[in-house]
PDB file of C-alpha atoms in Angstrom:
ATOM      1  CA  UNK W   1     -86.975 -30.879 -31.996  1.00 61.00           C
ATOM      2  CA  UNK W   2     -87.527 -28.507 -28.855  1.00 77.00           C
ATOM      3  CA  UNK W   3     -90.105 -26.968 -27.962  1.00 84.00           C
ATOM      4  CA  UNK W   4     -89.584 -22.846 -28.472  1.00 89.00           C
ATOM      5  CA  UNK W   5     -91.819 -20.004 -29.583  1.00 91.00           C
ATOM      6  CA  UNK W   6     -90.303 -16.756 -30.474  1.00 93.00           C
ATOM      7  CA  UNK W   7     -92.371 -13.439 -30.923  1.00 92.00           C
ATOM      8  CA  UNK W   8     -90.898 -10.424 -32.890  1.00 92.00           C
ATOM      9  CA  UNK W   9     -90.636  -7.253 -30.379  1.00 89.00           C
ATOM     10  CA  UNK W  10     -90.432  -3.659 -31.860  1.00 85.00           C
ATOM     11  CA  UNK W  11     -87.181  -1.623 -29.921  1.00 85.00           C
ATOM     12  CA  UNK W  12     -87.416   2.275 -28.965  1.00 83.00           C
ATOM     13  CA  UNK W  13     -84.474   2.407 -32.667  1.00 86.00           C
ATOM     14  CA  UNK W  14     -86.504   1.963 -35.353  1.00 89.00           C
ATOM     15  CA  UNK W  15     -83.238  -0.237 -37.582  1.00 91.00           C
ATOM     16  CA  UNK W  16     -83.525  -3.019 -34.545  1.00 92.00           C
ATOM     17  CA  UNK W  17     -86.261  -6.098 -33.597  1.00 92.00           C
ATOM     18  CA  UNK W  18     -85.832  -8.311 -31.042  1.00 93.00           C
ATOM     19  CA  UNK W  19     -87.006 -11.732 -31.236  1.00 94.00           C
ATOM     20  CA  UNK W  20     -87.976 -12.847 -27.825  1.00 93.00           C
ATOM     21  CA  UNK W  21     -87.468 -16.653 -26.950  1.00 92.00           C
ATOM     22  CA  UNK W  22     -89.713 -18.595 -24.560  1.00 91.00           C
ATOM     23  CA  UNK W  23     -86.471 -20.063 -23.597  1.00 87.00           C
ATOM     24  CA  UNK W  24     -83.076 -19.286 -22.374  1.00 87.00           C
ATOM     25  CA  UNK W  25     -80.790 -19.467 -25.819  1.00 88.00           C
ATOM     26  CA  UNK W  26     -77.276 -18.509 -23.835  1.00 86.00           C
ATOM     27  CA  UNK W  27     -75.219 -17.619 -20.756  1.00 80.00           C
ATOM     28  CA  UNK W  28     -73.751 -14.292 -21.245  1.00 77.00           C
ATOM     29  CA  UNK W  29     -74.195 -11.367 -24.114  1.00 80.00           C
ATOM     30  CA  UNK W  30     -72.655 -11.464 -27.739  1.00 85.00           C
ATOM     31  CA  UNK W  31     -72.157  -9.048 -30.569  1.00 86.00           C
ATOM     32  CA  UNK W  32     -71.454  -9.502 -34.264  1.00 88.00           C
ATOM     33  CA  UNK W  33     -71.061  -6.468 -36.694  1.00 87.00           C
ATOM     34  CA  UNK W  34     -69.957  -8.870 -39.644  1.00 88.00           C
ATOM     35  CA  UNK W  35     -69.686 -12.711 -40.899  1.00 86.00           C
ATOM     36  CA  UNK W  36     -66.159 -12.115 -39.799  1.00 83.00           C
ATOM     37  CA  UNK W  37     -66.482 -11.647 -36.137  1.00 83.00           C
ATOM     38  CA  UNK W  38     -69.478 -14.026 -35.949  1.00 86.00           C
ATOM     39  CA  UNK W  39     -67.113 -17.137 -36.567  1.00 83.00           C
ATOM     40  CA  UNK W  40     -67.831 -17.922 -32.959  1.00 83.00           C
ATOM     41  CA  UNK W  41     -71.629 -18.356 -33.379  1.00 89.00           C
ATOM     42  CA  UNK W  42     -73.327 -20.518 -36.420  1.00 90.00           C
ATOM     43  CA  UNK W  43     -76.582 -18.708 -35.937  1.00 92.00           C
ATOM     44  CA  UNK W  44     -74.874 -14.926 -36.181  1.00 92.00           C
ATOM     45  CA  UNK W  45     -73.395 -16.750 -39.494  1.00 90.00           C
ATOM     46  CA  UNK W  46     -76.334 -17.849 -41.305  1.00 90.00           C
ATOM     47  CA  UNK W  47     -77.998 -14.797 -40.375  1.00 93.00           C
ATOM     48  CA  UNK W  48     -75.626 -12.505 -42.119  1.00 92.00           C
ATOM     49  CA  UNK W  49     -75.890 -14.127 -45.207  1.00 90.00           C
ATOM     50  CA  UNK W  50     -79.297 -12.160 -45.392  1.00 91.00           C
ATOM     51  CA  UNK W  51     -77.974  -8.883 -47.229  1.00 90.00           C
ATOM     52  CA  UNK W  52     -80.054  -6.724 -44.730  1.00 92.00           C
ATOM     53  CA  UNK W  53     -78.382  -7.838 -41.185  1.00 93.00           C
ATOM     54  CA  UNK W  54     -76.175  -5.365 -40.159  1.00 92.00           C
ATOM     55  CA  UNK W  55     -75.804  -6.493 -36.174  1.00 91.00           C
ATOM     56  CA  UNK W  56     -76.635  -9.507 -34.555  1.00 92.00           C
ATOM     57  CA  UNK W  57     -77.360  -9.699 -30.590  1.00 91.00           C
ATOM     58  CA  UNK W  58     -77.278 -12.566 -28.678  1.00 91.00           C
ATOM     59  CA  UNK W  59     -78.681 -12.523 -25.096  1.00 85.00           C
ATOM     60  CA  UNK W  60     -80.042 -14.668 -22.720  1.00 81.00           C
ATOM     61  CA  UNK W  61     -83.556 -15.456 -24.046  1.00 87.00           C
ATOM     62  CA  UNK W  62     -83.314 -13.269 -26.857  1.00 91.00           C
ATOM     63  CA  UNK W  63     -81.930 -12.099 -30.603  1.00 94.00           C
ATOM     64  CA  UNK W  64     -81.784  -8.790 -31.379  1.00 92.00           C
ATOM     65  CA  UNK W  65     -80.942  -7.957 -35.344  1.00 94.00           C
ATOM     66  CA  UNK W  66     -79.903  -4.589 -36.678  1.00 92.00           C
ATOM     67  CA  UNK W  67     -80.601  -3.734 -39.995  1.00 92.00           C
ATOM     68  CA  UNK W  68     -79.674  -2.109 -43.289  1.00 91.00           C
ATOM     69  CA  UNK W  69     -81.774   0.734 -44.487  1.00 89.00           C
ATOM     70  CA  UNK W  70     -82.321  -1.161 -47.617  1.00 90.00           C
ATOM     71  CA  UNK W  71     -85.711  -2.707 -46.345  1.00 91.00           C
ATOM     72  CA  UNK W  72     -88.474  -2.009 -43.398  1.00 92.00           C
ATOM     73  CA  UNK W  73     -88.622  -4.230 -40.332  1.00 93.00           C
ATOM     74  CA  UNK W  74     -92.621  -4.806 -41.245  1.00 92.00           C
ATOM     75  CA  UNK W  75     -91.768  -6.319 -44.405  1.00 92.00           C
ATOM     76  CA  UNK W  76     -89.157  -9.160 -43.351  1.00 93.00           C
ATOM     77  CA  UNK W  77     -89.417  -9.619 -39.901  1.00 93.00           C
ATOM     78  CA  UNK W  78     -92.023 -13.141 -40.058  1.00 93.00           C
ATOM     79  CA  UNK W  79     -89.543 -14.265 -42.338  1.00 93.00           C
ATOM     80  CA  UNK W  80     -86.513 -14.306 -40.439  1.00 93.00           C
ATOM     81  CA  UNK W  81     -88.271 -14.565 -37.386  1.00 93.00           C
ATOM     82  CA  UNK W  82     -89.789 -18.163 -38.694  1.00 92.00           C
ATOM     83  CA  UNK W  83     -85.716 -18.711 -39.956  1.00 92.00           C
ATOM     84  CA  UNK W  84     -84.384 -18.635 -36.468  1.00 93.00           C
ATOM     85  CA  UNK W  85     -87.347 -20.189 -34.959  1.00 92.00           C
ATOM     86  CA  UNK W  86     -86.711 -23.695 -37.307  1.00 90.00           C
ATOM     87  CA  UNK W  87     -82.804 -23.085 -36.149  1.00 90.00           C
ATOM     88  CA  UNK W  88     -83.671 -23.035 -32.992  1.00 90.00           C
ATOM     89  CA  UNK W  89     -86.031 -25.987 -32.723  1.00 88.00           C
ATOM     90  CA  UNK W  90     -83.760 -28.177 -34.882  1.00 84.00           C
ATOM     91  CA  UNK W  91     -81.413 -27.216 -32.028  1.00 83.00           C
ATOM     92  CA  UNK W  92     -78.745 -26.058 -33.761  1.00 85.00           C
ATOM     93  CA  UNK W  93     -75.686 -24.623 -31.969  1.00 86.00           C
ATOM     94  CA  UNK W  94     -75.963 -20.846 -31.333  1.00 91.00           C
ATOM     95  CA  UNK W  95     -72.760 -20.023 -29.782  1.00 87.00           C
ATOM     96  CA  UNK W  96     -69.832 -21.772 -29.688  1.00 80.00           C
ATOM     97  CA  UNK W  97     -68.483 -21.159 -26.307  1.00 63.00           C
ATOM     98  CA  UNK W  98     -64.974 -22.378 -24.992  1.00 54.00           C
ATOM     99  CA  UNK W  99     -65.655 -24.550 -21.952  1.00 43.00           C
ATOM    100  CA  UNK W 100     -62.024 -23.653 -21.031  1.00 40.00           C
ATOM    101  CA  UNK W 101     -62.714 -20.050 -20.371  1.00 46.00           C
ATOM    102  CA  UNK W 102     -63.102 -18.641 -17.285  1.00 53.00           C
ATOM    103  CA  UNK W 103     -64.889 -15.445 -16.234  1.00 60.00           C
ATOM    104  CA  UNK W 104     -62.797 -12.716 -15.095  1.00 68.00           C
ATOM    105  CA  UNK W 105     -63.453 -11.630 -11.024  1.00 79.00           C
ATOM    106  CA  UNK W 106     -65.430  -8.892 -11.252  1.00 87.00           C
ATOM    107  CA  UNK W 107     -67.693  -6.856  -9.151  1.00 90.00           C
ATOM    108  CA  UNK W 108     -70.292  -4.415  -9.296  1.00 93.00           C
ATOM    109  CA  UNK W 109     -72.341  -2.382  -6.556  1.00 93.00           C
ATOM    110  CA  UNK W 110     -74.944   0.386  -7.093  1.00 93.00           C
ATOM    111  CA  UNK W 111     -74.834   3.822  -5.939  1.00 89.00           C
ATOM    112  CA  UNK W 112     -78.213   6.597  -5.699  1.00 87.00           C
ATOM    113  CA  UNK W 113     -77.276  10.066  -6.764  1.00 84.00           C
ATOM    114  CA  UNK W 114     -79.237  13.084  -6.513  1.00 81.00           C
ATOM    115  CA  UNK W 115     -81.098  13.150  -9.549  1.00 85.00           C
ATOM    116  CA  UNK W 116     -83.660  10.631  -9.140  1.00 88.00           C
ATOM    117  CA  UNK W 117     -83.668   9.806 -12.620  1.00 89.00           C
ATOM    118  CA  UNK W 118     -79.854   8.199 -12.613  1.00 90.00           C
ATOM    119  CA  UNK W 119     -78.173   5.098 -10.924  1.00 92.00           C
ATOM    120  CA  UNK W 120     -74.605   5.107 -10.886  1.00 92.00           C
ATOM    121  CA  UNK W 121     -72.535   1.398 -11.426  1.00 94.00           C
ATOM    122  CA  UNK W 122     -69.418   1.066  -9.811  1.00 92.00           C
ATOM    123  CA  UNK W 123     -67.204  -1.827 -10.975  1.00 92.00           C
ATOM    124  CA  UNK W 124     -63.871  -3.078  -9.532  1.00 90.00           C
ATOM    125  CA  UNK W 125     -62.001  -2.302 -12.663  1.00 88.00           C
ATOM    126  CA  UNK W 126     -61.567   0.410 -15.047  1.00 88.00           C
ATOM    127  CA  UNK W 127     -64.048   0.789 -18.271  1.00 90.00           C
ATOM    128  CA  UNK W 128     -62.964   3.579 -19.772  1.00 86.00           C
ATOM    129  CA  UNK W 129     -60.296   6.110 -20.076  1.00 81.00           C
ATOM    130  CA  UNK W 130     -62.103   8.749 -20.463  1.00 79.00           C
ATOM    131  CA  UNK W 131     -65.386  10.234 -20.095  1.00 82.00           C
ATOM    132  CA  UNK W 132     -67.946   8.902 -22.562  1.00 87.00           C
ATOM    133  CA  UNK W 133     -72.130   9.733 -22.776  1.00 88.00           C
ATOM    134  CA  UNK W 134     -74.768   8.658 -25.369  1.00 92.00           C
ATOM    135  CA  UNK W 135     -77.734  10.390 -24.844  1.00 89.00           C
ATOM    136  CA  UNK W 136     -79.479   7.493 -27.407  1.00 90.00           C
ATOM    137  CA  UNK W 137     -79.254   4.006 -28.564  1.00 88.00           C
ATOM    138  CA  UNK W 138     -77.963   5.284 -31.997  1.00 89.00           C
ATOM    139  CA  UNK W 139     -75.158   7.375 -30.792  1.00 88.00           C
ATOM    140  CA  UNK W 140     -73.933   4.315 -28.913  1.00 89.00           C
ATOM    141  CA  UNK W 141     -73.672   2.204 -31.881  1.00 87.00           C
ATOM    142  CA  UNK W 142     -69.587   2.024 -31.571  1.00 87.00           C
ATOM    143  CA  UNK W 143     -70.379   0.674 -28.413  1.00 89.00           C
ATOM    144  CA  UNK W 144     -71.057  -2.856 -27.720  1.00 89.00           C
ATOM    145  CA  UNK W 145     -71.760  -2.823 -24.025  1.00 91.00           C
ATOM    146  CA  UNK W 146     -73.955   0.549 -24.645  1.00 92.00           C
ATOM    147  CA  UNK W 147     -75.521  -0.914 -27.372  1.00 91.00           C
ATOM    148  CA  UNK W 148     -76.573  -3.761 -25.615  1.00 90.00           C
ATOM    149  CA  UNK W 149     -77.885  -2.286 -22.623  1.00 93.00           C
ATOM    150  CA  UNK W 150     -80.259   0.150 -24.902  1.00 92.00           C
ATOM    151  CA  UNK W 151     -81.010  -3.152 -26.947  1.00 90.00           C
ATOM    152  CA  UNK W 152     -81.782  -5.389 -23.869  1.00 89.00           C
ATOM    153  CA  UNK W 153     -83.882  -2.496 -21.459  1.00 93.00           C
ATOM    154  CA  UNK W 154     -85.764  -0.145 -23.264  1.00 91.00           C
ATOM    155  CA  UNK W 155     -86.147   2.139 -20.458  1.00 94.00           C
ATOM    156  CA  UNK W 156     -82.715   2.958 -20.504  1.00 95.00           C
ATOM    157  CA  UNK W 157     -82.564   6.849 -21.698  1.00 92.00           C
ATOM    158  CA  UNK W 158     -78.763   7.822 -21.607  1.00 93.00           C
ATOM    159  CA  UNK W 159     -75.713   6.326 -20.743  1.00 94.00           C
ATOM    160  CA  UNK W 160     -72.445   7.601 -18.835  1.00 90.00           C
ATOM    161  CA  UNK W 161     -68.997   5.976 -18.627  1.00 92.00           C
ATOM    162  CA  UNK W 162     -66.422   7.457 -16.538  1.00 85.00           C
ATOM    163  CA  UNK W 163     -63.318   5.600 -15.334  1.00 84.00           C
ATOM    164  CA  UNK W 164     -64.444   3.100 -13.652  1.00 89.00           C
ATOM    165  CA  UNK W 165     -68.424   3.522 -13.380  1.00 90.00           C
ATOM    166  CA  UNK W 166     -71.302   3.656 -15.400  1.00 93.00           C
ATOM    167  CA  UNK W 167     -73.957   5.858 -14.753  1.00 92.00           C
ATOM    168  CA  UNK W 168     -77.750   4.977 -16.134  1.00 94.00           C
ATOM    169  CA  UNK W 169     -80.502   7.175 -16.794  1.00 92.00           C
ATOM    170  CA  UNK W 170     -83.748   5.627 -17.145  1.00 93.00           C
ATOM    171  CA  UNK W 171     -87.657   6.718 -18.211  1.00 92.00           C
ATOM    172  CA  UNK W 172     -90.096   6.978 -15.516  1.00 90.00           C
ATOM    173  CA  UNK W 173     -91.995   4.007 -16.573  1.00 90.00           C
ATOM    174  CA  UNK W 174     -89.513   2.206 -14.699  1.00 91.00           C
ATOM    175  CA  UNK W 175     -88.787   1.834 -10.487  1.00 93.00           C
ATOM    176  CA  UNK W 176     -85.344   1.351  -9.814  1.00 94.00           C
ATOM    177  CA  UNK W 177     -86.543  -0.973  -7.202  1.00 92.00           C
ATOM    178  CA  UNK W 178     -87.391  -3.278  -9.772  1.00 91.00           C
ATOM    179  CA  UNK W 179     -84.865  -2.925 -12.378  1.00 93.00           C
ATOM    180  CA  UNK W 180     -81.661  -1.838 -10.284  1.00 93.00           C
ATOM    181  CA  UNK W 181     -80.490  -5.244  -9.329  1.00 92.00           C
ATOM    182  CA  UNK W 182     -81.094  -6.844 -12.721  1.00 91.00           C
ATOM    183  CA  UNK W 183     -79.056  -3.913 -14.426  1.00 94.00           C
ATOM    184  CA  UNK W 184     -76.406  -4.792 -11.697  1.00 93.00           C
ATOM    185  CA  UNK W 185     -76.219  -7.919 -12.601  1.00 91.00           C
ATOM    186  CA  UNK W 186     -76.110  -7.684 -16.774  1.00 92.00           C
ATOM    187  CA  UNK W 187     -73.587  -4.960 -15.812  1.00 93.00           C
ATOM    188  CA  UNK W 188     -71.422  -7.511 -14.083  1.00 91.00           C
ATOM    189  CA  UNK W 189     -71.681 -10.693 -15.963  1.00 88.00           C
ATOM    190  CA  UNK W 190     -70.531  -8.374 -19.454  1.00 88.00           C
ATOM    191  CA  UNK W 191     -67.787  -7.315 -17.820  1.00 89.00           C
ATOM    192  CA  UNK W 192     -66.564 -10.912 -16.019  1.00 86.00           C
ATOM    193  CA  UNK W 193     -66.912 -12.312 -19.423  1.00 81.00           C
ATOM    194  CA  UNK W 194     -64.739  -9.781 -20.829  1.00 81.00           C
ATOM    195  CA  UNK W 195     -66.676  -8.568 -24.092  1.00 84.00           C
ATOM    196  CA  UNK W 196     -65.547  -5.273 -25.256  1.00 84.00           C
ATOM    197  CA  UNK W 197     -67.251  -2.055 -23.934  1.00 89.00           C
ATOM    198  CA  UNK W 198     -65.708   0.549 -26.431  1.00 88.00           C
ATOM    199  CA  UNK W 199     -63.382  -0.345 -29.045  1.00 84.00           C
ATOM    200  CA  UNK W 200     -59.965   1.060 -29.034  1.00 81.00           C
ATOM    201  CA  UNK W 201     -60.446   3.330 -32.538  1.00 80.00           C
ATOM    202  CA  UNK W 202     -63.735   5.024 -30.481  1.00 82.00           C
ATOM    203  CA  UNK W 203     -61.773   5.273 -27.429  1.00 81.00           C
ATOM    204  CA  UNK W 204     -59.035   6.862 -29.266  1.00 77.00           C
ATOM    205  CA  UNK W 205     -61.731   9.431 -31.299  1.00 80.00           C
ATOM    206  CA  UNK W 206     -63.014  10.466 -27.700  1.00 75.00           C
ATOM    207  CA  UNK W 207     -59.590  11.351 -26.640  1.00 69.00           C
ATOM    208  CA  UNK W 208     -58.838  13.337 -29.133  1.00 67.00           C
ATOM    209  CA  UNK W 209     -62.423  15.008 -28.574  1.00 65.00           C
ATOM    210  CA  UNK W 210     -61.517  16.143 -25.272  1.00 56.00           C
ATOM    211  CA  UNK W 211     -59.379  19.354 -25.804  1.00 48.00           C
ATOM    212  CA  UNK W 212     -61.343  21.249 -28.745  1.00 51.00           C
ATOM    213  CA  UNK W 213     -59.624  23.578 -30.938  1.00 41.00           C
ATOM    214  CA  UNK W 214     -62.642  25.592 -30.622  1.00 41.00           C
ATOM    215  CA  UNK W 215     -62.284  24.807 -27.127  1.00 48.00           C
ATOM    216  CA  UNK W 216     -58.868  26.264 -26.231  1.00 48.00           C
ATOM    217  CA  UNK W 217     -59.170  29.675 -28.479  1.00 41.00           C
ATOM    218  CA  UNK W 218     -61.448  30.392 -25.534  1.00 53.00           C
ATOM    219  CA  UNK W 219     -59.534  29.027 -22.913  1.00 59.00           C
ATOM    220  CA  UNK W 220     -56.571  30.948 -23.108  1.00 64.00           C
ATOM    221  CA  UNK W 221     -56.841  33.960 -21.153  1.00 79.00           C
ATOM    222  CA  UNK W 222     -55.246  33.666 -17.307  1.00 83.00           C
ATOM    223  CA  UNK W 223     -58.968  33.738 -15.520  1.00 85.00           C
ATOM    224  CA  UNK W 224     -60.199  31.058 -17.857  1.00 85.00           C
ATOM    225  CA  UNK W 225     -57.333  29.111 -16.737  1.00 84.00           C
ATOM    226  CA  UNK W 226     -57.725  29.982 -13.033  1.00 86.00           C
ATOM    227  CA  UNK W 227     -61.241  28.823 -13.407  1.00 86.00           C
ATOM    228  CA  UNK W 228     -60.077  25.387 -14.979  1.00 86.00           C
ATOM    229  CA  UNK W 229     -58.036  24.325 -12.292  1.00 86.00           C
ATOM    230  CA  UNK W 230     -60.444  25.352  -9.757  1.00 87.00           C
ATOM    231  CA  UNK W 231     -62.919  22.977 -11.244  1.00 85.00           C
ATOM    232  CA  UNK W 232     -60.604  20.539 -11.984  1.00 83.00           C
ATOM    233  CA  UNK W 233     -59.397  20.476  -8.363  1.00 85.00           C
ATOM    234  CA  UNK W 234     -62.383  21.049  -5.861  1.00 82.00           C
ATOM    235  CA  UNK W 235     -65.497  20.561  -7.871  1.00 82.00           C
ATOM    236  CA  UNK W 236     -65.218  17.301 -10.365  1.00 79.00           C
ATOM    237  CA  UNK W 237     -64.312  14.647  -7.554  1.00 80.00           C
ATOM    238  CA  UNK W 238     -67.682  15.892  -5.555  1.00 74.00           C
ATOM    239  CA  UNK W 239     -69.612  15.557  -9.067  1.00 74.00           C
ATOM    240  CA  UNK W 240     -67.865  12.548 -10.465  1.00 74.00           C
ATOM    241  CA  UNK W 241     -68.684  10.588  -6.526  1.00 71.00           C
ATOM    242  CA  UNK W 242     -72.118  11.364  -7.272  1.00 69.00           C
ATOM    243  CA  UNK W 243     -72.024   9.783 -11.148  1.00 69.00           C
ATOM    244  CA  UNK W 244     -72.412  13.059 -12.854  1.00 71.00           C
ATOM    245  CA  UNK W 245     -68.947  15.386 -15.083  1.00 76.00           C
ATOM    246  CA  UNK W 246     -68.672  19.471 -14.950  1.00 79.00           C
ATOM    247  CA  UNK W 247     -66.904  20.707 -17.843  1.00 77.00           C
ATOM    248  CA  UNK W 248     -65.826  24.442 -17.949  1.00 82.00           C
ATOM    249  CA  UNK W 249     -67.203  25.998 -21.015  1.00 80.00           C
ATOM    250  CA  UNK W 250     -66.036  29.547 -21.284  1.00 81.00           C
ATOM    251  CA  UNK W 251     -65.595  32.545 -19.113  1.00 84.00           C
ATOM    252  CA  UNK W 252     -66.868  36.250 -20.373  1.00 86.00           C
ATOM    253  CA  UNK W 253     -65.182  39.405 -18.336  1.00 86.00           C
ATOM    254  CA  UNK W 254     -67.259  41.957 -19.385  1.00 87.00           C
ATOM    255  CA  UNK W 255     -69.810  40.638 -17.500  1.00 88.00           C
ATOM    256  CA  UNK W 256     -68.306  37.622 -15.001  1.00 87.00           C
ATOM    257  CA  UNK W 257     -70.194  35.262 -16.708  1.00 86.00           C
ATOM    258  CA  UNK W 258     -68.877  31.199 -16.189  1.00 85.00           C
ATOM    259  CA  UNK W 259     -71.098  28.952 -18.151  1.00 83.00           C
ATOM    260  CA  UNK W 260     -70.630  25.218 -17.326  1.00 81.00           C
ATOM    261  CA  UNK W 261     -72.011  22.229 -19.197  1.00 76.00           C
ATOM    262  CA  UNK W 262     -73.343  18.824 -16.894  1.00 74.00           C
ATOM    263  CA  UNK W 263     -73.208  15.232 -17.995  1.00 71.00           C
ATOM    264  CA  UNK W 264     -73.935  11.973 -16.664  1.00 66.00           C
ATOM    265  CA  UNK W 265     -75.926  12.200 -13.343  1.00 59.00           C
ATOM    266  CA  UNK W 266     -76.116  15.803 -13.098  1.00 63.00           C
ATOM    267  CA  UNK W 267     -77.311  16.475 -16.555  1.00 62.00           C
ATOM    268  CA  UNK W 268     -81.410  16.893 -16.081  1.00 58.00           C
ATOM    269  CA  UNK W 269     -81.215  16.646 -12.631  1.00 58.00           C
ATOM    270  CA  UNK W 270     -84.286  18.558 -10.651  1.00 55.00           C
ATOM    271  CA  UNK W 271     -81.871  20.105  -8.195  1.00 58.00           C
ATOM    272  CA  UNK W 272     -78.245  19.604  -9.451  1.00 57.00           C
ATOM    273  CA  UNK W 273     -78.493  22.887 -11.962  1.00 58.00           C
ATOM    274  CA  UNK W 274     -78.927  25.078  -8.643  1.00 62.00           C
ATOM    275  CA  UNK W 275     -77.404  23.791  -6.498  1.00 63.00           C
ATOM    276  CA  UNK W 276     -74.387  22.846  -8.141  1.00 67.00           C
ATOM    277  CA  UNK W 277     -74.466  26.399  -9.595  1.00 68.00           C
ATOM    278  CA  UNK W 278     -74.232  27.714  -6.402  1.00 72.00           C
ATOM    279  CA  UNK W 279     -71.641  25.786  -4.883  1.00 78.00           C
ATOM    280  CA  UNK W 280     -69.559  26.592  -8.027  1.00 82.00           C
ATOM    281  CA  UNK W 281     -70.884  30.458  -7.314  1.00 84.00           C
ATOM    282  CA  UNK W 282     -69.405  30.421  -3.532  1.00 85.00           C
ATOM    283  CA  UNK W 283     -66.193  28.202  -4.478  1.00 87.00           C
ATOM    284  CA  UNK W 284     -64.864  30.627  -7.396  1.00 88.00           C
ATOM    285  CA  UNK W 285     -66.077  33.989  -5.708  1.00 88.00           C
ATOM    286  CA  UNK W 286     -63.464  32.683  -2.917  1.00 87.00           C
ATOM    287  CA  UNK W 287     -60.852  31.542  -4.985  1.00 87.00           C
ATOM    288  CA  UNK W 288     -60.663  34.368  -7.391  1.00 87.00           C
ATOM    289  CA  UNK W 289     -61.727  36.769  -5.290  1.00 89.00           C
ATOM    290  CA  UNK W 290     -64.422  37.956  -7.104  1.00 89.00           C
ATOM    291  CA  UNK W 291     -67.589  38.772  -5.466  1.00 88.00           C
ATOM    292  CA  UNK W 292     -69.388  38.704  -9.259  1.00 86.00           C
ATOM    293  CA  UNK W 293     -69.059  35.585 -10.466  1.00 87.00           C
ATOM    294  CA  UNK W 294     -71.546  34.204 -12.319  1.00 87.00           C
ATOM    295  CA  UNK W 295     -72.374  30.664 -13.158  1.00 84.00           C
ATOM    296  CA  UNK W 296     -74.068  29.379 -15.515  1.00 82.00           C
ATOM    297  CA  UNK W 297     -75.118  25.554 -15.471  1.00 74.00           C
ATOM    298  CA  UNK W 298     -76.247  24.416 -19.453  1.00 66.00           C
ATOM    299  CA  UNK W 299     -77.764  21.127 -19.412  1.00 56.00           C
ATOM    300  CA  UNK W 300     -75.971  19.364 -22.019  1.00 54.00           C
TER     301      UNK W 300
END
């Protein structure tokens, strides 16, 4: 029998505990969202045979369980907690890992961008196809990688994937001196040991989320078009360099009005909303030659 402790530690989403280990349980991250997929690990297993498991995380020196809305964390959580703690002492095998399998070359480097608030994550591979933001830990459920990063550090606020970077936005209780490398380094051993980000049904739902209906009935005058490609062309490669998206809203003639909406590293930023507002100002007043242009920068 080993000696381990583990101590039950509330999360920022009220449906998910982790149970902290005094101990390192495994190398890499793992996710299970049924019996099914958990065939790989015999502690994921036994713990979905409790009828109020809905997720099981396995990290490093921790478990992190999701739950049903058919109980309250308060009322089982010594239980189960007690239930992995004999496991884990008896030393029973957690994950079943194939010593054949190699990690896939990856790597990762961090870059500032102006809003204080936001690191961006640049890896030498693509992670998505197209742009993807959670602004909480329950919106990323379909994620696994999101999940576990809003699982794993609490600080974490929002999350931005774009191609191939991730952009983090974090609480103020945290320094990025202190937390930057460590995020670097989760961010690069999940994606050398090739667990899935987004699955392909989400990705699919996001690109068909791209071009609205609602979207294009106000899209389809010649200006709004102009406007589109203008964007498209001279202002999102400055914005997506510096972690953040610009997406062109609508366009109002009456009064010259653009309204934009920011994501990822722009969205929230102290001094993205004016100056990218006037950048966008000066760009379109030259291209359409149109001294009245308006923009508008929504926060989204």
């Amino acid at each position: 029998m080993i000696d381990i402790n583990l101590k039950v530690v509330p999360t920022t989403h009220p449906d998910i505990i982790k149970l902290e280990a005094t101990k390192a349980l495994v190398k890499g991250s793992y996710e299970y969202k049924n019996i099914d997929e958990a065939k790989g690990s015999p502690l994921a297993q036994e713990l979905f045979y409790l009828p109020f498991v809905k997720t099981v995380y396995i990290s490093s020196n921790f478990i992190a369980l999701k739950r049903f809305p058919i109980v309250e964390w308060k009322d089982v959580q010594e239980e189960v907690a007690a239930q992995v703690l004999q496991y884990l002492r008896n030393e029973r095998p957690i994950v079943n890992t194939d010593e054949g399998a190699k990690l896939q070359p990856v790597t990762v480097y961090t870059e500032s961008t102006p809003n204080p608030a936001v690191m961006k994550y640049v890896a030498s591979r693509v992670l998505v196809p197209c742009l993807i933001e959670y602004k909480n830990a329950e919106e990323a459920d379909e994620s696994p990688m999101a999940t576990a990063l809003f699982t794993k550090f609490p600080y974490i606020k929002e999350l931005f994937f774009d191609d191939n970077y991730l952009s983090i936005t974090k609480d103020d209780i945290a320094d990025w001196l202190e937390v930057a490398m460590e995020l670097r380094e989760f961010v690069r051993t999940y994606l050398a040991e090739g667990h899935i980000i987004i699955p392909k049904t989400a990705l699919q739902r996001h690109r068909d989320q791209v071009v609205k209906p609602a979207l294009k009935a106000r899209t389809n005058d010649a200006t709004s078009q102009q406007i589109i490609a203008i964007i498209e062309r001279d202002v999102k490669p400055a914005v997506a360099s510096d972690g953040g998206n610009i997406q062109f809203i609508a366009y109002t003639p009456e009064t010259h009005q653009v309204e934009v909406a920011l994501q990822g590293a722009c969205s929230g930023c102290p001094s993205s909303m004016q100056t990218l507002k006037k950048g966008i100002e000066v760009i379109l007043r030259d291209k359409l030659q149109n001294p009245y242009i308006d923009v508008v920068a929504l926060d989204n």
